[in-house]
mmCIF file of C-alpha atoms in Angstrom:
data_model
loop_
_atom_site.group_PDB
_atom_site.id
_atom_site.type_symbol
_atom_site.label_atom_id
_atom_site.label_comp_id
_atom_site.label_asym_id
_atom_site.label_seq_id
_atom_site.Cartn_x
_atom_site.Cartn_y
_atom_site.Cartn_z
ATOM 1 C CA MET A 1109 16.632 -6.598 18.415
ATOM 2 C CA GLU A 1110 13.344 -8.845 19.762
ATOM 3 C CA ILE A 1111 9.935 -8.260 18.398
ATOM 4 C CA GLN A 1112 7.311 -8.210 20.686
ATOM 5 C CA LYS A 1113 4.393 -5.802 18.952
ATOM 6 C CA ILE A 1114 3.380 -5.202 15.940
ATOM 7 C CA GLY A 1115 1.304 -1.862 14.333
ATOM 8 C CA ILE A 1116 -0.907 -3.242 11.562
ATOM 9 C CA ILE A 1117 -2.117 0.034 9.570
ATOM 10 C CA GLY A 1118 -5.105 -1.565 7.175
ATOM 11 C CA ALA A 1119 -7.793 -3.949 8.856
ATOM 12 C CA GLY A 1120 -8.993 -4.954 5.271
ATOM 13 C CA GLN A 1121 -8.598 -8.386 3.874
ATOM 14 C CA MET A 1122 -4.672 -8.922 3.382
ATOM 15 C CA GLY A 1123 -4.686 -6.826 7.561
ATOM 16 C CA ASN A 1124 -6.792 -8.791 9.793
ATOM 17 C CA GLY A 1125 -5.187 -11.925 8.002
ATOM 18 C CA ILE A 1126 -1.782 -10.931 8.967
ATOM 19 C CA ALA A 1127 -3.402 -10.002 12.606
ATOM 20 C CA HIS A 1128 -4.519 -12.909 12.625
ATOM 21 C CA VAL A 1129 -1.124 -15.132 12.323
ATOM 22 C CA MET A 1130 0.588 -12.742 14.333
ATOM 23 C CA ALA A 1131 -1.896 -12.958 17.591
ATOM 24 C CA LEU A 1132 -1.714 -17.387 16.878
ATOM 25 C CA ALA A 1133 2.464 -16.435 17.070
ATOM 26 C CA ASP A 1134 2.150 -15.054 19.977
ATOM 27 C CA TYR A 1135 2.370 -11.483 18.981
ATOM 28 C CA ASP A 1136 0.423 -8.266 21.009
ATOM 29 C CA VAL A 1137 -1.148 -6.275 17.832
ATOM 30 C CA VAL A 1138 -2.665 -3.409 17.619
ATOM 31 C CA MET A 1139 -4.735 -2.450 14.518
ATOM 32 C CA THR A 1140 -5.541 0.486 12.864
ATOM 33 C CA ASP A 1141 -8.267 2.209 10.075
ATOM 34 C CA VAL A 1142 -9.979 4.736 9.307
ATOM 35 C CA SER A 1143 -13.034 3.088 9.663
ATOM 36 C CA GLN A 1144 -14.885 2.236 12.506
ATOM 37 C CA GLN A 1145 -16.581 -0.260 10.814
ATOM 38 C CA ALA A 1146 -13.840 -1.786 9.404
ATOM 39 C CA LEU A 1147 -11.813 -2.755 12.240
ATOM 40 C CA ASP A 1148 -15.162 -4.245 13.672
ATOM 41 C CA ALA A 1149 -15.732 -6.426 10.953
ATOM 42 C CA ALA A 1150 -12.000 -6.772 11.228
ATOM 43 C CA LEU A 1151 -12.436 -8.150 14.521
ATOM 44 C CA VAL A 1152 -15.567 -10.356 13.011
ATOM 45 C CA ALA A 1153 -13.556 -11.983 10.120
ATOM 46 C CA ILE A 1154 -10.698 -12.758 12.449
ATOM 47 C CA GLN A 1155 -12.944 -15.155 14.871
ATOM 48 C CA LYS A 1156 -14.539 -16.671 11.980
ATOM 49 C CA ASN A 1157 -11.685 -17.850 10.212
ATOM 50 C CA MET A 1158 -9.661 -18.896 13.977
ATOM 51 C CA ASP A 1159 -13.273 -20.620 14.527
ATOM 52 C CA ARG A 1160 -12.837 -22.676 11.538
ATOM 53 C CA GLN A 1161 -9.298 -24.139 12.214
ATOM 54 C CA ALA A 1162 -10.600 -25.022 15.419
ATOM 55 C CA SER A 1163 -12.952 -26.795 14.127
ATOM 56 C CA ARG A 1164 -10.471 -28.652 11.875
ATOM 57 C CA GLY A 1165 -8.239 -29.213 14.387
ATOM 58 C CA LYS A 1166 -5.047 -27.412 13.429
ATOM 59 C CA ILE A 1167 -5.406 -24.922 16.736
ATOM 60 C CA SER A 1168 -7.434 -24.931 19.808
ATOM 61 C CA ASP A 1169 -10.655 -22.976 21.106
ATOM 62 C CA ALA A 1170 -7.982 -21.648 24.078
ATOM 63 C CA ASP A 1171 -5.539 -21.201 20.901
ATOM 64 C CA VAL A 1172 -8.436 -18.597 19.475
ATOM 65 C CA LYS A 1173 -9.445 -17.302 22.584
ATOM 66 C CA ALA A 1174 -6.014 -16.624 23.445
ATOM 67 C CA ALA A 1175 -5.188 -14.875 20.101
ATOM 68 C CA MET A 1176 -8.064 -12.908 20.214
ATOM 69 C CA GLY A 1177 -7.091 -11.521 23.871
ATOM 70 C CA ARG A 1178 -3.584 -10.450 21.805
ATOM 71 C CA ILE A 1179 -5.653 -7.811 19.122
ATOM 72 C CA SER A 1180 -6.746 -4.510 20.202
ATOM 73 C CA THR A 1181 -7.978 -2.275 17.914
ATOM 74 C CA THR A 1182 -7.487 1.829 17.330
ATOM 75 C CA LEU A 1183 -9.132 4.923 14.848
ATOM 76 C CA ASN A 1184 -5.812 6.676 16.002
ATOM 77 C CA LEU A 1185 -2.823 6.387 13.717
ATOM 78 C CA PRO A 1186 0.028 7.101 16.577
ATOM 79 C CA ASP A 1187 -1.300 4.428 18.810
ATOM 80 C CA VAL A 1188 0.465 2.460 16.124
ATOM 81 C CA GLY A 1189 3.728 3.883 16.887
ATOM 82 C CA ALA A 1190 4.089 2.469 20.357
ATOM 83 C CA THR A 1191 4.873 -1.546 18.816
ATOM 84 C CA ASP A 1192 8.455 -2.696 17.307
ATOM 85 C CA LEU A 1193 7.213 -3.733 14.389
ATOM 86 C CA VAL A 1194 5.256 -1.532 11.433
ATOM 87 C CA ILE A 1195 3.448 -3.310 8.658
ATOM 88 C CA GLU A 1196 1.477 -0.655 6.144
ATOM 89 C CA ALA A 1197 -1.727 -3.150 4.667
ATOM 90 C CA ALA A 1198 -3.425 -0.168 3.045
ATOM 91 C CA THR A 1199 -4.662 0.240 -0.458
ATOM 92 C CA GLU A 1200 -2.100 -0.519 -3.529
ATOM 93 C CA ARG A 1201 -1.862 3.541 -4.255
ATOM 94 C CA GLU A 1202 2.159 5.071 -3.215
ATOM 95 C CA THR A 1203 0.556 8.255 -2.828
ATOM 96 C CA VAL A 1204 -2.392 6.695 0.555
ATOM 97 C CA LYS A 1205 1.262 5.213 1.671
ATOM 98 C CA GLN A 1206 3.437 7.861 1.469
ATOM 99 C CA ALA A 1207 0.729 9.861 3.749
ATOM 100 C CA ILE A 1208 0.372 7.123 6.041
ATOM 101 C CA PHE A 1209 3.918 7.166 6.896
ATOM 102 C CA GLU A 1210 4.148 10.982 7.120
ATOM 103 C CA ASP A 1211 1.911 10.918 9.785
ATOM 104 C CA LEU A 1212 3.159 8.239 11.531
ATOM 105 C CA LEU A 1213 6.883 9.209 11.543
ATOM 106 C CA PRO A 1214 7.049 11.728 14.602
ATOM 107 C CA HIS A 1215 4.947 8.802 16.819
ATOM 108 C CA LEU A 1216 7.396 5.658 16.258
ATOM 109 C CA GLN A 1217 10.018 4.644 19.040
ATOM 110 C CA PRO A 1218 13.968 5.073 17.937
ATOM 111 C CA HIS A 1219 13.985 1.339 17.398
ATOM 112 C CA THR A 1220 10.603 0.605 15.269
ATOM 113 C CA ILE A 1221 11.040 -1.239 12.358
ATOM 114 C CA LEU A 1222 8.506 0.330 9.360
ATOM 115 C CA THR A 1223 7.003 -2.395 6.213
ATOM 116 C CA SER A 1224 4.841 -2.118 3.650
ATOM 117 C CA ASN A 1225 2.994 -5.263 2.628
ATOM 118 C CA THR A 1226 2.826 -3.795 -1.324
ATOM 119 C CA SER A 1227 2.683 -5.764 -3.920
ATOM 120 C CA SER A 1228 4.810 -3.744 -6.206
ATOM 121 C CA ILE A 1229 5.653 -0.231 -5.301
ATOM 122 C CA SER A 1230 9.464 0.054 -4.803
ATOM 123 C CA ILE A 1231 10.976 -0.681 -1.292
ATOM 124 C CA THR A 1232 13.237 1.912 -1.975
ATOM 125 C CA ARG A 1233 11.140 4.871 -3.117
ATOM 126 C CA LEU A 1234 8.550 4.753 0.137
ATOM 127 C CA ALA A 1235 11.460 4.036 2.419
ATOM 128 C CA SER A 1236 13.439 7.356 1.307
ATOM 129 C CA ARG A 1237 10.294 9.457 2.294
ATOM 130 C CA THR A 1238 10.833 8.211 6.013
ATOM 131 C CA ASP A 1239 13.432 8.671 8.679
ATOM 132 C CA ARG A 1240 14.832 5.396 8.550
ATOM 133 C CA PRO A 1241 15.229 3.934 5.168
ATOM 134 C CA GLU A 1242 17.679 1.631 7.049
ATOM 135 C CA ARG A 1243 14.799 0.298 9.375
ATOM 136 C CA PHE A 1244 12.546 0.058 6.345
ATOM 137 C CA MET A 1245 11.680 -3.168 4.262
ATOM 138 C CA GLY A 1246 8.962 -4.990 1.855
ATOM 139 C CA PHE A 1247 6.880 -7.212 4.110
ATOM 140 C CA HIS A 1248 4.590 -9.018 1.354
ATOM 141 C CA PHE A 1249 2.167 -11.613 2.644
ATOM 142 C CA MET A 1250 0.102 -13.760 0.197
ATOM 143 C CA ASN A 1251 -3.949 -14.056 0.513
ATOM 144 C CA PRO A 1252 -5.456 -15.564 2.228
ATOM 145 C CA VAL A 1253 -2.616 -14.934 4.773
ATOM 146 C CA PRO A 1254 -3.661 -17.877 7.282
ATOM 147 C CA VAL A 1255 -3.605 -20.045 4.562
ATOM 148 C CA MET A 1256 -0.129 -19.574 2.319
ATOM 149 C CA GLN A 1257 2.788 -19.821 3.289
ATOM 150 C CA LEU A 1258 5.590 -17.216 1.694
ATOM 151 C CA VAL A 1259 6.066 -14.314 2.944
ATOM 152 C CA GLU A 1260 8.394 -12.378 0.344
ATOM 153 C CA LEU A 1261 11.063 -9.957 2.300
ATOM 154 C CA ILE A 1262 12.154 -7.061 0.246
ATOM 155 C CA ARG A 1263 14.737 -5.373 0.859
ATOM 156 C CA GLY A 1264 15.092 -1.485 -0.395
ATOM 157 C CA ILE A 1265 18.686 -0.559 -1.153
ATOM 158 C CA ALA A 1266 19.009 1.393 2.335
ATOM 159 C CA THR A 1267 17.540 -2.184 4.388
ATOM 160 C CA ASP A 1268 20.559 -2.870 7.406
ATOM 161 C CA GLU A 1269 20.822 -6.439 8.058
ATOM 162 C CA PRO A 1270 19.686 -6.479 11.359
ATOM 163 C CA THR A 1271 15.915 -5.235 10.309
ATOM 164 C CA PHE A 1272 16.296 -7.972 7.956
ATOM 165 C CA ASN A 1273 16.833 -10.755 10.090
ATOM 166 C CA ALA A 1274 14.270 -8.995 12.439
ATOM 167 C CA CYS A 1275 11.827 -9.620 10.288
ATOM 168 C CA LYS A 1276 12.908 -13.859 8.973
ATOM 169 C CA THR A 1277 12.692 -14.271 12.787
ATOM 170 C CA VAL A 1278 9.232 -13.354 12.326
ATOM 171 C CA VAL A 1279 8.114 -15.147 9.445
ATOM 172 C CA ASP A 1280 10.340 -17.948 10.608
ATOM 173 C CA ARG A 1281 8.102 -17.560 14.095
ATOM 174 C CA LEU A 1282 4.744 -17.836 12.325
ATOM 175 C CA GLY A 1283 5.709 -21.058 10.679
ATOM 176 C CA LYS A 1284 5.802 -19.323 6.595
ATOM 177 C CA THR A 1285 8.568 -19.684 3.910
ATOM 178 C CA ALA A 1286 10.143 -16.219 3.982
ATOM 179 C CA ALA A 1287 11.393 -15.787 0.331
ATOM 180 C CA SER A 1288 13.864 -12.730 -0.039
ATOM 181 C CA ALA A 1289 13.530 -10.373 -3.339
ATOM 182 C CA GLU A 1290 15.211 -7.902 -4.448
ATOM 183 C CA ASP A 1291 13.655 -4.460 -4.804
ATOM 184 C CA PHE A 1292 12.670 -4.059 -8.430
ATOM 185 C CA PRO A 1293 8.018 -3.658 -9.925
ATOM 186 C CA ALA A 1294 6.536 -6.088 -8.592
ATOM 187 C CA PHE A 1295 9.219 -8.668 -7.095
ATOM 188 C CA ILE A 1296 9.425 -12.142 -7.429
ATOM 189 C CA VAL A 1297 5.395 -14.015 -6.999
ATOM 190 C CA ASN A 1298 3.650 -10.712 -9.105
ATOM 191 C CA ARG A 1299 6.391 -10.282 -11.565
ATOM 192 C CA ILE A 1300 5.453 -13.422 -13.046
ATOM 193 C CA LEU A 1301 1.831 -14.005 -11.743
ATOM 194 C CA MET A 1302 -0.501 -10.798 -13.215
ATOM 195 C CA PRO A 1303 1.251 -11.078 -16.459
ATOM 196 C CA MET A 1304 -0.181 -13.951 -16.358
ATOM 197 C CA ILE A 1305 -3.443 -13.360 -14.828
ATOM 198 C CA ASN A 1306 -3.136 -9.804 -17.781
ATOM 199 C CA GLU A 1307 -2.761 -12.456 -20.812
ATOM 200 C CA ALA A 1308 -5.619 -14.513 -19.468
ATOM 201 C CA VAL A 1309 -7.865 -10.676 -20.156
ATOM 202 C CA TYR A 1310 -5.963 -10.407 -23.546
ATOM 203 C CA THR A 1311 -7.013 -13.717 -24.527
ATOM 204 C CA LEU A 1312 -10.993 -12.810 -23.343
ATOM 205 C CA TYR A 1313 -10.746 -9.552 -24.990
ATOM 206 C CA GLU A 1314 -9.021 -11.255 -28.860
ATOM 207 C CA GLY A 1315 -11.858 -13.850 -28.756
ATOM 208 C CA VAL A 1316 -9.920 -16.947 -28.036
ATOM 209 C CA GLY A 1317 -11.852 -18.469 -25.581
ATOM 210 C CA ASN A 1318 -14.510 -17.565 -22.875
ATOM 211 C CA VAL A 1319 -14.264 -16.140 -19.102
ATOM 212 C CA ARG A 1320 -15.140 -20.338 -18.847
ATOM 213 C CA SER A 1321 -13.266 -22.014 -21.254
ATOM 214 C CA ILE A 1322 -9.580 -19.963 -20.477
ATOM 215 C CA ASP A 1323 -10.211 -21.045 -16.566
ATOM 216 C CA GLU A 1324 -11.158 -24.537 -17.359
ATOM 217 C CA SER A 1325 -7.374 -24.814 -20.172
ATOM 218 C CA MET A 1326 -5.392 -23.273 -16.887
ATOM 219 C CA LYS A 1327 -7.252 -25.452 -13.939
ATOM 220 C CA LEU A 1328 -7.230 -28.554 -15.911
ATOM 221 C CA GLY A 1329 -4.183 -28.269 -18.931
ATOM 222 C CA ALA A 1330 -1.935 -26.438 -16.187
ATOM 223 C CA ASN A 1331 -3.133 -28.222 -12.947
ATOM 224 C CA HIS A 1332 -3.235 -25.027 -11.775
ATOM 225 C CA PRO A 1333 -6.299 -24.614 -8.533
ATOM 226 C CA MET A 1334 -7.859 -21.954 -9.871
ATOM 227 C CA GLY A 1335 -8.332 -20.414 -13.207
ATOM 228 C CA PRO A 1336 -6.029 -16.866 -13.916
ATOM 229 C CA LEU A 1337 -9.906 -15.046 -14.206
ATOM 230 C CA GLU A 1338 -11.106 -16.623 -11.016
ATOM 231 C CA LEU A 1339 -7.572 -15.142 -9.384
ATOM 232 C CA ALA A 1340 -8.145 -12.210 -10.552
ATOM 233 C CA ASP A 1341 -11.553 -12.021 -9.394
ATOM 234 C CA PHE A 1342 -10.000 -13.611 -5.587
ATOM 235 C CA ILE A 1343 -7.225 -10.391 -6.199
ATOM 236 C CA GLY A 1344 -9.121 -7.744 -7.372
ATOM 237 C CA LEU A 1345 -9.362 -6.437 -10.596
ATOM 238 C CA ASP A 1346 -8.234 -2.522 -8.973
ATOM 239 C CA THR A 1347 -5.150 -4.353 -8.275
ATOM 240 C CA CYS A 1348 -4.030 -6.931 -10.844
ATOM 241 C CA LEU A 1349 -4.584 -2.557 -12.459
ATOM 242 C CA ALA A 1350 -2.139 -1.483 -10.330
ATOM 243 C CA ILE A 1351 0.517 -3.752 -10.407
ATOM 244 C CA MET A 1352 0.671 -4.456 -14.492
ATOM 245 C CA ASN A 1353 0.891 -0.871 -14.294
ATOM 246 C CA VAL A 1354 3.556 -0.387 -11.683
ATOM 247 C CA LEU A 1355 5.291 -2.895 -14.027
ATOM 248 C CA HIS A 1356 4.586 -0.787 -17.054
ATOM 249 C CA ASP A 1357 6.161 2.289 -15.856
ATOM 250 C CA GLY A 1358 8.538 0.896 -14.165
ATOM 251 C CA LEU A 1359 9.733 -1.700 -16.582
ATOM 252 C CA ALA A 1360 8.567 0.387 -19.875
ATOM 253 C CA ASP A 1361 8.625 -2.485 -21.559
ATOM 254 C CA THR A 1362 5.416 -2.785 -24.214
ATOM 255 C CA LYS A 1363 4.616 -6.726 -22.799
ATOM 256 C CA TYR A 1364 3.306 -5.451 -19.511
ATOM 257 C CA ARG A 1365 0.519 -3.031 -20.942
ATOM 258 C CA PRO A 1366 -2.239 -3.974 -19.260
ATOM 259 C CA CYS A 1367 -5.236 -5.710 -20.833
ATOM 260 C CA PRO A 1368 -7.967 -2.990 -22.313
ATOM 261 C CA LEU A 1369 -10.766 -5.223 -21.253
ATOM 262 C CA LEU A 1370 -9.213 -5.207 -17.863
ATOM 263 C CA THR A 1371 -9.101 -1.140 -17.483
ATOM 264 C CA LYS A 1372 -13.127 -1.266 -18.885
ATOM 265 C CA TYR A 1373 -13.554 -3.820 -16.064
ATOM 266 C CA VAL A 1374 -12.084 -1.178 -13.242
ATOM 267 C CA GLU A 1375 -13.755 1.046 -14.924
ATOM 268 C CA ALA A 1376 -17.104 0.193 -14.447
ATOM 269 C CA GLY A 1377 -16.179 -1.001 -10.722
ATOM 270 C CA TRP A 1378 -16.741 -4.720 -11.395
ATOM 271 C CA LEU A 1379 -13.421 -5.560 -9.470
ATOM 272 C CA GLY A 1380 -14.135 -8.880 -8.653
ATOM 273 C CA ARG A 1381 -15.595 -10.570 -5.963
ATOM 274 C CA LYS A 1382 -15.687 -7.553 -3.455
ATOM 275 C CA THR A 1383 -17.681 -6.118 -5.720
ATOM 276 C CA LYS A 1384 -19.808 -8.640 -6.582
ATOM 277 C CA ARG A 1385 -18.913 -8.624 -10.250
ATOM 278 C CA GLY A 1386 -15.704 -8.853 -12.201
ATOM 279 C CA PHE A 1387 -15.227 -12.062 -14.632
ATOM 280 C CA TYR A 1388 -17.447 -13.360 -12.828
ATOM 281 C CA ASP A 1389 -20.524 -12.500 -11.015
ATOM 282 C CA TYR A 1390 -21.699 -13.483 -7.743
ATOM 283 C CA ARG A 1391 -24.576 -12.360 -7.335
ATOM 284 C CA GLY A 1392 -26.671 -15.117 -7.273
ATOM 285 C CA GLU A 1393 -25.906 -19.229 -5.469
ATOM 286 C CA THR A 1394 -23.268 -19.672 -8.238
ATOM 287 C CA PRO A 1395 -20.362 -17.158 -9.959
ATOM 288 C CA VAL A 1396 -21.558 -17.060 -13.605
ATOM 289 C CA PRO A 1397 -19.367 -16.081 -16.264
ATOM 290 C CA THR A 1398 -19.793 -12.733 -17.269
ATOM 291 C CA ARG A 1399 -18.232 -12.449 -20.472
#
């Protein structure tokens, strides 16, 4: 099946990044959110990020204009039903995702493929709550979407081969690389990455090192581009905690127990860059460690 029109649910950092790359790859994009403010902010962010790419010579001004013209926004979720492929990029909470799919199902075309950008939740379980488990799969982009080259494609137990191939074709057209992952908690990237971040938080919690020494050690000692606590702030501490809980609940292994300090930061509302405070305080000119 040829995919021409793509619906994106959620206009946050991931949703607007997905809209950005899809529009540049000549797909027509319909983006929806519950907030008009979020949709407006998404269009501003996409324009800014495309302009930055154009200033570096990666795309032309004509490419930017054409791509922005392919993106439409709506507050009406059923409008997304008239697309060939839907990518849900809402909050990383299973109840939220299930409610979205339930509301959308009556408005879908028979051939529409449903996907979720979830970073950890069971694709099989999400698919089972829809009318098309064979045309449902995980479509997990990395953040920031325009920069990161990997997309995890996750089959649920019922996902059929034409659905996988259609999504793989989209990834190829984006110029990105697809990694096929099995449907187990957190898939590949987060199954490895989140326990590392959680262990860094334990290292801080136990006083082995402070925020700066932990991040500098991993950047200079392991050649990581960002330290694990800096990366956690970038991802969002609430997202990190949600993924650790999925790993802990899904695999029933104590090695995935979320660090109590991570829980405390989330309870305080210190979620990282998006709230201006996490393991670093971002309210000044330069980030300052909070521990």
